[in-house]
Coordinates of C-alpha atoms in Angstrom, one line a residue:
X1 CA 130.2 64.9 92.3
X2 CA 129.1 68.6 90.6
X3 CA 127.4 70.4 92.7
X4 CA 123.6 71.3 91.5
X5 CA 123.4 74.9 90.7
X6 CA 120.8 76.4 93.2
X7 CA 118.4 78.4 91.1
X8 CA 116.5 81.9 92.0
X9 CA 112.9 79.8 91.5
X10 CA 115.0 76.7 94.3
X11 CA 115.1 79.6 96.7
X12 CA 111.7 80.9 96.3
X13 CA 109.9 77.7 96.0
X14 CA 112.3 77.1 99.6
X15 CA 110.7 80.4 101.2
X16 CA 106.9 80.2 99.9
X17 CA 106.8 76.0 100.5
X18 CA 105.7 75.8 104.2
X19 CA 80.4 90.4 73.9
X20 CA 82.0 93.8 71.9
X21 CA 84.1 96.0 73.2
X22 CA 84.0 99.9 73.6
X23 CA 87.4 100.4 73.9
X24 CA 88.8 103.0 71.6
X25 CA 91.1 101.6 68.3
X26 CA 94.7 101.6 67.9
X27 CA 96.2 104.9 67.0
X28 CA 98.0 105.0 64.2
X29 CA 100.6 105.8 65.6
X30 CA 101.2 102.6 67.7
X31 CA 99.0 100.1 65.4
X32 CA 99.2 96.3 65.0
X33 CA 102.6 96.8 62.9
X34 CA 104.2 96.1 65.9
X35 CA 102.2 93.1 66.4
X36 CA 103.3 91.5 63.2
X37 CA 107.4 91.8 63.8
X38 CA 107.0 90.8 67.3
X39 CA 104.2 88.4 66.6
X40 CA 107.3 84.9 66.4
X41 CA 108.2 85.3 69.9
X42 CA 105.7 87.4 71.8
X43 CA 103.4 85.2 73.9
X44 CA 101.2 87.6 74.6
X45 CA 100.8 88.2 71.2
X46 CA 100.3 84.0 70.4
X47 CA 97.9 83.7 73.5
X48 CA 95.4 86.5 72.5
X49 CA 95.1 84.7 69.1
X50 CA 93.4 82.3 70.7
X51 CA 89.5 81.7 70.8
X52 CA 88.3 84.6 73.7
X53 CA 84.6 84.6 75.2
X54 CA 82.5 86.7 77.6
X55 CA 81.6 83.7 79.6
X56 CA 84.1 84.9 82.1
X57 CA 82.1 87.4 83.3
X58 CA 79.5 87.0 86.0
X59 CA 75.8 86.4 85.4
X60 CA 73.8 85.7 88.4
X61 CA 75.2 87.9 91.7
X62 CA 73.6 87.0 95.2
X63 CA 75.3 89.2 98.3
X64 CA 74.7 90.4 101.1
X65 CA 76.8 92.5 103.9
X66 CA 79.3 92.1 101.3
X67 CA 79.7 88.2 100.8
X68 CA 78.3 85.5 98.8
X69 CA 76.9 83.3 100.8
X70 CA 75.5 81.0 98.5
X71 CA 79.0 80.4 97.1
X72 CA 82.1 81.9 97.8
X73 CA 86.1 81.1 98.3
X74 CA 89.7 81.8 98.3
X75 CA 92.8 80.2 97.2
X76 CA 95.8 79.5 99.1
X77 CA 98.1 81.8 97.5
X78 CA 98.4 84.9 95.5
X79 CA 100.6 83.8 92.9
X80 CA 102.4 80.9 91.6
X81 CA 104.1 79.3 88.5
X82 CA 103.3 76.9 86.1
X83 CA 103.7 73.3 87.4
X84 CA 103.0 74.3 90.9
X85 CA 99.9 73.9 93.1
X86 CA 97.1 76.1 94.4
X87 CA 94.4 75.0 97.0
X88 CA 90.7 76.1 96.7
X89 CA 88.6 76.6 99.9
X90 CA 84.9 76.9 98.8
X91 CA 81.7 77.3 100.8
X92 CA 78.5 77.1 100.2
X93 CA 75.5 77.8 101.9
X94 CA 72.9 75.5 101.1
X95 CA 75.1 72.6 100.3
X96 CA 75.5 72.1 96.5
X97 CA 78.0 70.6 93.9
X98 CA 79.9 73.5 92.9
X99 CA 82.4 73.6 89.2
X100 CA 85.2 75.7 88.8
X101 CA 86.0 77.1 85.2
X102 CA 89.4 78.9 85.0
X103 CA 89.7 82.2 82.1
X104 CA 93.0 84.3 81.8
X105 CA 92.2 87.8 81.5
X106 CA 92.9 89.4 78.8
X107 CA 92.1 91.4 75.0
X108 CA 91.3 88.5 73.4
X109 CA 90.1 90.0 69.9
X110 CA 87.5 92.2 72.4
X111 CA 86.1 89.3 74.3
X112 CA 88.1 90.0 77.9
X113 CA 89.2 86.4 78.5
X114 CA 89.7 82.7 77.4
X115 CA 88.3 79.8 78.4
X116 CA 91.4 77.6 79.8
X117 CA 89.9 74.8 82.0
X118 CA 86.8 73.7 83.7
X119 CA 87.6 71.3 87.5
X120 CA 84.7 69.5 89.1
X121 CA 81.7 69.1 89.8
X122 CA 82.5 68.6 93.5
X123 CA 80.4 68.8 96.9
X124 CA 80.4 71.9 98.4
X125 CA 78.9 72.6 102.0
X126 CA 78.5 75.6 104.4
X127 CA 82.2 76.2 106.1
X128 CA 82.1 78.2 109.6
X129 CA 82.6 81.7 110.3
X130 CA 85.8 82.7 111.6
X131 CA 86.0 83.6 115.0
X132 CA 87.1 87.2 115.8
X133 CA 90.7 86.7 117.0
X134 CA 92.9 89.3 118.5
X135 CA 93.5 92.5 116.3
X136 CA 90.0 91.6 114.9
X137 CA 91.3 89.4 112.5
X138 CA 89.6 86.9 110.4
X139 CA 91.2 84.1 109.0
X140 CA 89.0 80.9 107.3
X141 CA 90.2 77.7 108.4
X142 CA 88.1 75.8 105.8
X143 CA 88.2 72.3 104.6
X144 CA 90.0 72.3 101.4
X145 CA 87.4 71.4 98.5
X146 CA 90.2 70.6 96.2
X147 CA 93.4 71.1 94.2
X148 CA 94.5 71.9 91.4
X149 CA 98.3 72.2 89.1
X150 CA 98.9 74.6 86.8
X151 CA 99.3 73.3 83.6
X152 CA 102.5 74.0 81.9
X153 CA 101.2 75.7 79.1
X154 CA 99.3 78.3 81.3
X155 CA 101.1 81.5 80.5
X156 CA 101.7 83.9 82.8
X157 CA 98.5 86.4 83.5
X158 CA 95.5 87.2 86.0
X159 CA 93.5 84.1 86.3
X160 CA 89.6 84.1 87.3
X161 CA 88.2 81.1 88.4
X162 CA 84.3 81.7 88.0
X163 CA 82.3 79.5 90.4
X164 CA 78.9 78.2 89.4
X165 CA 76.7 75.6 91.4
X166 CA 74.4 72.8 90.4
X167 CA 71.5 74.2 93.4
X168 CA 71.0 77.2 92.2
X169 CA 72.3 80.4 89.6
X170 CA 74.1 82.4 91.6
X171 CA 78.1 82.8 91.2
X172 CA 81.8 84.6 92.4
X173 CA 85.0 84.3 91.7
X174 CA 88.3 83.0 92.9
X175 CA 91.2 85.0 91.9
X176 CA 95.3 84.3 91.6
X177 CA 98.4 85.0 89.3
X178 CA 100.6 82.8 87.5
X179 CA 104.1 84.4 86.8
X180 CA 107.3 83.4 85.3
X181 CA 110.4 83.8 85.1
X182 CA 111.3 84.6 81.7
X183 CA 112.5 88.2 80.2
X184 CA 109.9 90.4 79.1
X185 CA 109.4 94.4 78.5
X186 CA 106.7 95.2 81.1
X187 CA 105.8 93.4 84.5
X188 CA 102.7 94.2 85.3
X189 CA 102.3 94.2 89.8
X190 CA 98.7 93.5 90.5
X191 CA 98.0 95.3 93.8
X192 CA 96.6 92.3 95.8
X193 CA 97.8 93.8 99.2
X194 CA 95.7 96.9 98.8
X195 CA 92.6 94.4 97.6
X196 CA 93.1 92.7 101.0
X197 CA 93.2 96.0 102.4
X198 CA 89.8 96.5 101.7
X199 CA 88.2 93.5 101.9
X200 CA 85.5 94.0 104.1
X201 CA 84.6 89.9 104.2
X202 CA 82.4 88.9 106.0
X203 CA 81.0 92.0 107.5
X204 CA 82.9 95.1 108.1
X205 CA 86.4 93.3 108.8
X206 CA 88.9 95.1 106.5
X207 CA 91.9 97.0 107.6
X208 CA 90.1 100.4 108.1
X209 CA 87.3 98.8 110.4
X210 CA 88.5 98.7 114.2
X211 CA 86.7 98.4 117.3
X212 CA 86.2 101.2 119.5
X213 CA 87.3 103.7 119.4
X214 CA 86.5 104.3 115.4
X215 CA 90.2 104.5 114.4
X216 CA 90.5 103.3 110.4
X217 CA 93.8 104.6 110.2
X218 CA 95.3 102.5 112.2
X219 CA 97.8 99.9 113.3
X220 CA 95.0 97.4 115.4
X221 CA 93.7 95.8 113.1
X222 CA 94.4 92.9 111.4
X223 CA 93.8 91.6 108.1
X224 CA 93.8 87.5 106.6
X225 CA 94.4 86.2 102.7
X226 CA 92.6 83.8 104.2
X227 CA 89.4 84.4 103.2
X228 CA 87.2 85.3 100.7
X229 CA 86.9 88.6 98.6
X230 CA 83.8 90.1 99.1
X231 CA 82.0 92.8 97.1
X232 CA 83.9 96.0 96.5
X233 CA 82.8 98.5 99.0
X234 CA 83.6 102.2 98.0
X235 CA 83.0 104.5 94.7
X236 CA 81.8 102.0 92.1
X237 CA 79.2 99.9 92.6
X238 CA 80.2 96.7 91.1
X239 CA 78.5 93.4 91.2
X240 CA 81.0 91.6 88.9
X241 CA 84.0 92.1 91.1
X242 CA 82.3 89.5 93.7
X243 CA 85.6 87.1 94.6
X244 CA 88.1 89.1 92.6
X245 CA 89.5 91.8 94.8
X246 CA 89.8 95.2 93.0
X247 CA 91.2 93.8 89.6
X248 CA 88.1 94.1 87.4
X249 CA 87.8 97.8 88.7
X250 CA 91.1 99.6 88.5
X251 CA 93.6 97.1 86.9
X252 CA 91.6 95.3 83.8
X253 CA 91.7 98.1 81.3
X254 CA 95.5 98.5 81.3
X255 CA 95.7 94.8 80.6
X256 CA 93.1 94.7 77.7
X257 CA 94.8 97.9 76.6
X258 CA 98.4 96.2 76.8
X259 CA 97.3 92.8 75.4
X260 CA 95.5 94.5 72.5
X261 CA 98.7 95.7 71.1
X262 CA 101.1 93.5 72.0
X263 CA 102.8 94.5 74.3
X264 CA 105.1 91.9 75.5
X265 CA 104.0 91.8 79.5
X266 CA 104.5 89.4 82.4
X267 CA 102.2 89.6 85.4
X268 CA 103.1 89.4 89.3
X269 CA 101.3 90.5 92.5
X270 CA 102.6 92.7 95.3
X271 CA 103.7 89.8 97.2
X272 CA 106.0 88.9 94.5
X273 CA 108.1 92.1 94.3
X274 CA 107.9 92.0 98.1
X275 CA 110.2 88.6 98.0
X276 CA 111.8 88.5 94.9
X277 CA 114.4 91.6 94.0
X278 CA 116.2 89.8 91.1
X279 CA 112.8 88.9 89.1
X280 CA 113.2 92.7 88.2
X281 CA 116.8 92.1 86.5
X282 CA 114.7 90.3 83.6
X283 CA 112.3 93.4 82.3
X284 CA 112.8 96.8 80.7
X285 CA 109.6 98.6 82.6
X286 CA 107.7 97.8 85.9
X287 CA 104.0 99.1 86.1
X288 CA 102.2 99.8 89.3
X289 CA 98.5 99.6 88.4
X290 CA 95.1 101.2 89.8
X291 CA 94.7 101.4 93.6
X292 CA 98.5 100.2 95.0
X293 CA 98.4 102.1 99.1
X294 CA 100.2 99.2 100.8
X295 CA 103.8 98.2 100.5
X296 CA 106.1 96.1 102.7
X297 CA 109.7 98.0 103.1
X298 CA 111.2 95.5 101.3
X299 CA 108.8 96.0 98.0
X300 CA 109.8 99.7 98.2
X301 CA 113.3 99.0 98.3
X302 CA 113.3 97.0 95.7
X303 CA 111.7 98.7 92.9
X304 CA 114.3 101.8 93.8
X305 CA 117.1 99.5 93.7
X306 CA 115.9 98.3 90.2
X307 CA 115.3 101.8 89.2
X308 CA 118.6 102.9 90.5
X309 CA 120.1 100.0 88.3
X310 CA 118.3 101.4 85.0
X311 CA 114.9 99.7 85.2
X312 CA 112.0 102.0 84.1
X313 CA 108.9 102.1 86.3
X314 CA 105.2 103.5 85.3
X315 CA 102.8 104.4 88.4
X316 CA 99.7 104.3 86.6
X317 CA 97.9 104.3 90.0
X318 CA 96.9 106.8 92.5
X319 CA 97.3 107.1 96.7
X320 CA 100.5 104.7 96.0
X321 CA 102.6 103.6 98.4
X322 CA 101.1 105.6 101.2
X323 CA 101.4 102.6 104.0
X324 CA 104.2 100.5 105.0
X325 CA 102.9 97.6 105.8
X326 CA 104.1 93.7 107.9
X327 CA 102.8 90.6 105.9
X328 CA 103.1 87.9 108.5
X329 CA 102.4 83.5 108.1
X330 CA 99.2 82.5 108.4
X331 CA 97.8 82.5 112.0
X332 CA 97.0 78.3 112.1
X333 CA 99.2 78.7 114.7
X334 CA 100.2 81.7 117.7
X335 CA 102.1 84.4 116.0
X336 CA 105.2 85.7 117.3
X337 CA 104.8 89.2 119.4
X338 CA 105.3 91.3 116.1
X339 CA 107.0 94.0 118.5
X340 CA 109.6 91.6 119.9
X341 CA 110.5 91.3 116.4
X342 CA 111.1 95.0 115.8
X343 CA 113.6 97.6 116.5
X344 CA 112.6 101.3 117.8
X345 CA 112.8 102.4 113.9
X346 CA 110.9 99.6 112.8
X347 CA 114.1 97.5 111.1
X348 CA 113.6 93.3 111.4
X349 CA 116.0 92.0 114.0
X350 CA 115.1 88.4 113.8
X351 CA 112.2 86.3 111.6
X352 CA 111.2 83.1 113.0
X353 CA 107.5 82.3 111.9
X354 CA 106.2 79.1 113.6
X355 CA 107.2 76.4 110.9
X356 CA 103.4 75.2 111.3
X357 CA 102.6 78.7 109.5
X358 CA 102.0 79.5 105.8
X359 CA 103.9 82.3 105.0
X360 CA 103.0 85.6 103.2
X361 CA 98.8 85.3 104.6
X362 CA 98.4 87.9 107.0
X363 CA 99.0 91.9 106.8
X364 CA 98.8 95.2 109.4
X365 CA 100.0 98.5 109.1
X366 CA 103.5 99.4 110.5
X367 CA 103.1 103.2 109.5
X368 CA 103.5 105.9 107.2
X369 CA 105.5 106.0 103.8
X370 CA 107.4 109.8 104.7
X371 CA 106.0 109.9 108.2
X372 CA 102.5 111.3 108.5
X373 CA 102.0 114.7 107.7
X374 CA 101.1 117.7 110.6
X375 CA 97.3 117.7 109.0
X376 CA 97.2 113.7 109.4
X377 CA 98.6 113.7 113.1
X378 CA 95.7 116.1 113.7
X379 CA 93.5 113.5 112.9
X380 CA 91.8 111.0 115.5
X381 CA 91.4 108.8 112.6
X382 CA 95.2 108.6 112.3
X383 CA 95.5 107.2 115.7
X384 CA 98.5 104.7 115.7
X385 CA 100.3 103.1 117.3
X386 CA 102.6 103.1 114.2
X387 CA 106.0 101.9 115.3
X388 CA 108.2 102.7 112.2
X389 CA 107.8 105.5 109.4
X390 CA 109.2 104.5 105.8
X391 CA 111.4 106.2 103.4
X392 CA 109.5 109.5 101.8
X393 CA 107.4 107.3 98.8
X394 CA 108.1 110.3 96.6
X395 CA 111.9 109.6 96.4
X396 CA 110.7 107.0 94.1
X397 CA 107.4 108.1 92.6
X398 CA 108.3 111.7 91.9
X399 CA 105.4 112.7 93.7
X400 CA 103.6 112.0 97.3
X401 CA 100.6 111.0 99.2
X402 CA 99.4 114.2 99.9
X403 CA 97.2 115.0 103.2
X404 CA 93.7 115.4 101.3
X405 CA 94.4 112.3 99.4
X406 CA 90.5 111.7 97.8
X407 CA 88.6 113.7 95.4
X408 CA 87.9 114.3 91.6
X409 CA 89.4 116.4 89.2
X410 CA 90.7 117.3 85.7
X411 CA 93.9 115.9 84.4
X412 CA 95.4 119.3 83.4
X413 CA 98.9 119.8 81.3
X414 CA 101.1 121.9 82.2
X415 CA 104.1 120.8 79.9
X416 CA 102.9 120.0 76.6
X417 CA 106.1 120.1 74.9
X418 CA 107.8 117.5 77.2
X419 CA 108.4 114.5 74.7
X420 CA 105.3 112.8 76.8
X421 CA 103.0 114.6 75.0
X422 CA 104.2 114.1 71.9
X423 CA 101.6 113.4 68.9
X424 CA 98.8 114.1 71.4
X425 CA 98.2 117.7 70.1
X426 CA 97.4 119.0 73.6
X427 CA 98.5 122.2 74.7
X428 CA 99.2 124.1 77.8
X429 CA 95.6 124.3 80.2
X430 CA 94.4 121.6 77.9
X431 CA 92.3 119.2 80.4
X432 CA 91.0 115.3 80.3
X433 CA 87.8 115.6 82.2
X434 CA 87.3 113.6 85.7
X435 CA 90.4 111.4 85.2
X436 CA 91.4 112.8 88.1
X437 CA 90.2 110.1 91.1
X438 CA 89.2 108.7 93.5
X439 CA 92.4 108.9 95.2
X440 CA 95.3 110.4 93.7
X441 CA 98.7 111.7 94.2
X442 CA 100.5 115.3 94.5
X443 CA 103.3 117.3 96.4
X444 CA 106.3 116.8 93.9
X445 CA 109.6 116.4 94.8
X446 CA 112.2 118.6 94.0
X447 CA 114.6 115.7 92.3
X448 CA 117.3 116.3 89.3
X449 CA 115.0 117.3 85.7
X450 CA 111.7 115.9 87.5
X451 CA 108.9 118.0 85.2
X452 CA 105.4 118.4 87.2
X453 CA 103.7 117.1 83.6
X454 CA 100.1 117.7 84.2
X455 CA 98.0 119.3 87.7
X456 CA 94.9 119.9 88.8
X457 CA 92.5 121.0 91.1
X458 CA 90.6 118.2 93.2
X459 CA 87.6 118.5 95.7
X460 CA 86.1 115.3 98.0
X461 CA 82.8 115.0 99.0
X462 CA 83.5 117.0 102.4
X463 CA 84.6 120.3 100.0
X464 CA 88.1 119.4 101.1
X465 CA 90.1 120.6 98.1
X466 CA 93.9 119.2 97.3
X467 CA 96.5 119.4 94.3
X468 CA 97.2 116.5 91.7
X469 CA 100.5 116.2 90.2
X470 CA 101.4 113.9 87.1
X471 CA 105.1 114.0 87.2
X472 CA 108.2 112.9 84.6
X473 CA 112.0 112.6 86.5
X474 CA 114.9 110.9 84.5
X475 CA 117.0 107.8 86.4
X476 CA 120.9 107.5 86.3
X477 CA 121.0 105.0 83.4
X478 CA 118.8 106.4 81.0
X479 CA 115.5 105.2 82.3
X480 CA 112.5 106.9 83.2
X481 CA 109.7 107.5 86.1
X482 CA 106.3 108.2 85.5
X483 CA 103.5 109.1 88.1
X484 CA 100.2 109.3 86.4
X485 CA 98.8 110.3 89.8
X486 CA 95.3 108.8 89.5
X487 CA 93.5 105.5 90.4
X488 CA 91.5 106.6 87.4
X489 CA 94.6 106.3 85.0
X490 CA 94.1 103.3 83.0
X491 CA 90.1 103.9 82.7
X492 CA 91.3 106.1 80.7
X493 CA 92.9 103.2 78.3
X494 CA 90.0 100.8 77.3
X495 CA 86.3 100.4 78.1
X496 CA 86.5 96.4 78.0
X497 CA 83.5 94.1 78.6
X498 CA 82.4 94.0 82.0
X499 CA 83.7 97.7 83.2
X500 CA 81.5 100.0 85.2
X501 CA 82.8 103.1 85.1
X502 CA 82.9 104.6 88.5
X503 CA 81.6 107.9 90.3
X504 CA 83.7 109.6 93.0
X505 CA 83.2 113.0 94.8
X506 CA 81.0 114.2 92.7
X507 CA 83.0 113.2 89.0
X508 CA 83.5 110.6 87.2
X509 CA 85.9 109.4 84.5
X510 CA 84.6 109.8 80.7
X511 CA 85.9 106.3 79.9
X512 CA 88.6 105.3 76.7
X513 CA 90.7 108.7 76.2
X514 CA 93.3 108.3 72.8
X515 CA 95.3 110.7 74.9
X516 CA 95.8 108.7 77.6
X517 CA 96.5 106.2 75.1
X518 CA 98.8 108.3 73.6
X519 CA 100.7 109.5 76.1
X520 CA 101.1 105.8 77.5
X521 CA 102.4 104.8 74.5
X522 CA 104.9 107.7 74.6
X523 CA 106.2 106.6 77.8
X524 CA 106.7 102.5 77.3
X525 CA 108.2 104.0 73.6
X526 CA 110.7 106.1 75.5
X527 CA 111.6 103.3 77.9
X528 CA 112.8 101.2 74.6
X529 CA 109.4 98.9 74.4
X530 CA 107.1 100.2 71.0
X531 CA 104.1 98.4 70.7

């Protein structure tokens, strides 16, 4: 008898089982001509041809210390692919019949999204607190409201699912990805880890809160997927991101932007690249997006193995890959004694989650990417216990985490006649005001033809000053590396419906920039992928 081939998907499925817009027009030197030669065999380019609306957006916000208790939830995974099934934990408090109405994210002739499915109405009732487990960890251990398949024409993208009750206005969001497998130019890594980071749900419970003493920067505490978003906490104040992580804040413009001129892109979260090497064979350019801190060893080492195999990577993002981080099974049942688990250096001698566990749902710092600096060990804040440091996260930026890591600043050039800059008509000390935030990165590596492209001068709300540095380095295969070195990066690329512009230290971003268009363009254009 033949012997059935054992696919990439067999193994993974095997592993994870147990309104108008503002934003600027296309240039004219990457306009919709594009579109129209690609337009046969582009999905993206079919999808946003398709009926958009503003609906997705929320109306009618109630929170409070962060959370929405009138009606809130969270899904059972990240990301998954068409055909397979997600589980929805919802809550609400009073009691109410609650529908769900999915929308894919993305340009959507200016609208922002498309209506794709409505599920329900259902009854919905108030689910428990979690109890504060060791490592002050948080994990919901709801009763599952209901589930749903992706249908098999759901392409892959950022999916909202915008939840609205029959006892009253109020609404939040649910939040997942649906990837594939097929080749594409760009994969675009949504930075779910660092969401979870920050989620603060229900009250002051994200990774930077501890209990005494007031260590943020540490390895104590304990973070669950297992719960809700709640409302973003820092810089912007933004109702509409109520359920969605950080997506609508950092990561939504670059994918109106991409979508708008169609480029052909793929979607994935952090979680993805963190257990799948080989789905970065199939794509010409890997983006990192908005606010990326936390990566898992195994993330990191595959996006340099990609790059050292020809694949072209964009860091449109800012304080990326500053922590290494553990994402552990769920904790339904006693977790394994992480340490136990761990050699001195922090290298995985063995991996045997209970079987009871649902892996890839809980995350804690292991330390720093490079080791923490001699300014950051003179911290209290910094405190530990870290039991590993990770490979210098410059090696594969171009640029690092440096020790003052907040502020706002200028984007300033330094090279304008590197080939990034091309058709932007900026010259040397020419500056894009406030892109420059709220975190950012600096301190350049001294690798083969790296160019430090742009720099600048940034100052926090303490008067701590620090460098920016936007930097360019060539791979062995032709390919290219670009740090943007800003959170604020793609900001800078659209102003779609629903985006509140944010103010950090003092600055702010100006919104829609063509030159950061430009220069965007540039760089996808030299990795082989014209709009």
């Amino acid at each position: 008898m033949k012997k059935k081939k054992f696919s990439r998907r067999d193994a993974i499925k095997l592993a994870t089982g147990t309104g108008i817009s503002l934003s600027l027009g296309p240039l004219p030197s990457f306009a919709d001509n594009g579109n129209k030669i690609n337009a046969k065999n582009n999905p993206i380019v079919i999808e946003n041809e398709k009926k958009g609306t503003t609906e997705w957006q929320l109306t009618y916000i109630h929170s409070k210390d962060y959370r929405s208790e009138m009606i809130e939830g969270y899904c059972s995974r990240t990301s998954l692919q068409a055909g397979e099934t997600i589980d929805i934990f919802l809550s609400a408090n009073p009691a109410t019949e609650a529908t769900v109405d999915f929308y894919r994210v993305g340009y959507y002739a200016g609208k922002g999204g498309r209506f794709m499915q409505r599920i329900g109405p259902f009854a919905v009732t108030p689910q428990p607190e979690p109890p504060i487990a060791e490592h002050r960890l948080r994990q919901c251990n709801w009763a599952l409201s209901t589930s749903f398949t992706i249908p098999d024409n759901w392409i892959s993208g950022v999916y909202l699912g915008k939840l609205s009750c029959s006892g009253h206005r109020y609404e939040s969001y649910i939040i997942f990805v649906v990837r594939d497998e097929r080749k594409a130019d760009i994969l675009f890594q949504t930075s779910d880890t660092t969401w979870q980071a920050y989620n603060k749900w229900p009250d002051n419970y994200s990774l930077y809160d501890s209990d005494q003493p007031q260590e943020p920067h540490s390895a104590r505490t304990w973070v669950s997927f297992d719960r809700p978003y709640g409302k973003y906490p820092q810089v912007v104040d933004q109702p509409l991101s109520q359920g969605s992580g950080e997506f609508l804040l950092w990561e939504y413009p670059l994918c109106f932007w991409l979508e708008q001129h169609g480029y052909d892109v793929t979607y994935c979260g952090n979680i993805d690249i963190h257990n799948d090497r080989f789905g970065l064979d199939r794509i010409k350019c890997f983006l990192s997006v908005g606010h990326d801190e936390y990566w898992t060893l195994d993330m990191f080492n595959n996006v340099k193995q990609a790059v050292a195999g020809g694949l072209n990577a964009a860091f449109l993002s800012g304080n990326t890959i500053k922590w290494v981080i553990d994402i552990l099974p769920s904790a339904d049942v006693p977790l394994f004694d992480v340490k136990s688990n761990l050699t001195q250096d922090g290298q995985r001698i063995s991996f045997k989650p209970n079987p009871k566990g649902r892996l890839f749902r809980t995350m804690h710092r292991l330390g720093r990417f490079g080791g923490l600096s001699a300014e950051e060990k003179a911290r209290p804040n910094y405190a530990g216990p870290f039991v590993m440091e990770g490979p210098n996260e410059g090696t594969l930026m171009g640029a690092r985490n440096p020790s003052v890591p907040n502020g706002s600043g200028d984007w300033i050039v330094r090279r304008p006649d590197h080939w990034i800059f091309e058709g932007t008509g900026m010259r040397e000390g020419d500056r894009i005001p406030g892109l420059v935030g709220w975190e950012h990165c600096g301190d350049p590596l001294n690798l083969p033809g790296l160019d430090v492209i742009a720099s600048g001068l940034t100052i926090n709300s303490g008067g701590q000053q620090s460098q920016s540095a936007a930097t360019v380095y060539p791979g062995p295969k032709g390919n290219w590396v670009f740090c943007a070195a800003t959170i604020f990066w793609c900001i800078g690329l659209s102003q779609p419906p629903g985006l509140i512009p944010p103010y950090s230290h003092f600055g702010r971003p100006h919104g829609a920039d063509e030159r950061v268009q430009k220069i965007t363009a540039n760089f996808l254009k030299k990795c082989g992928i014209p709009a």
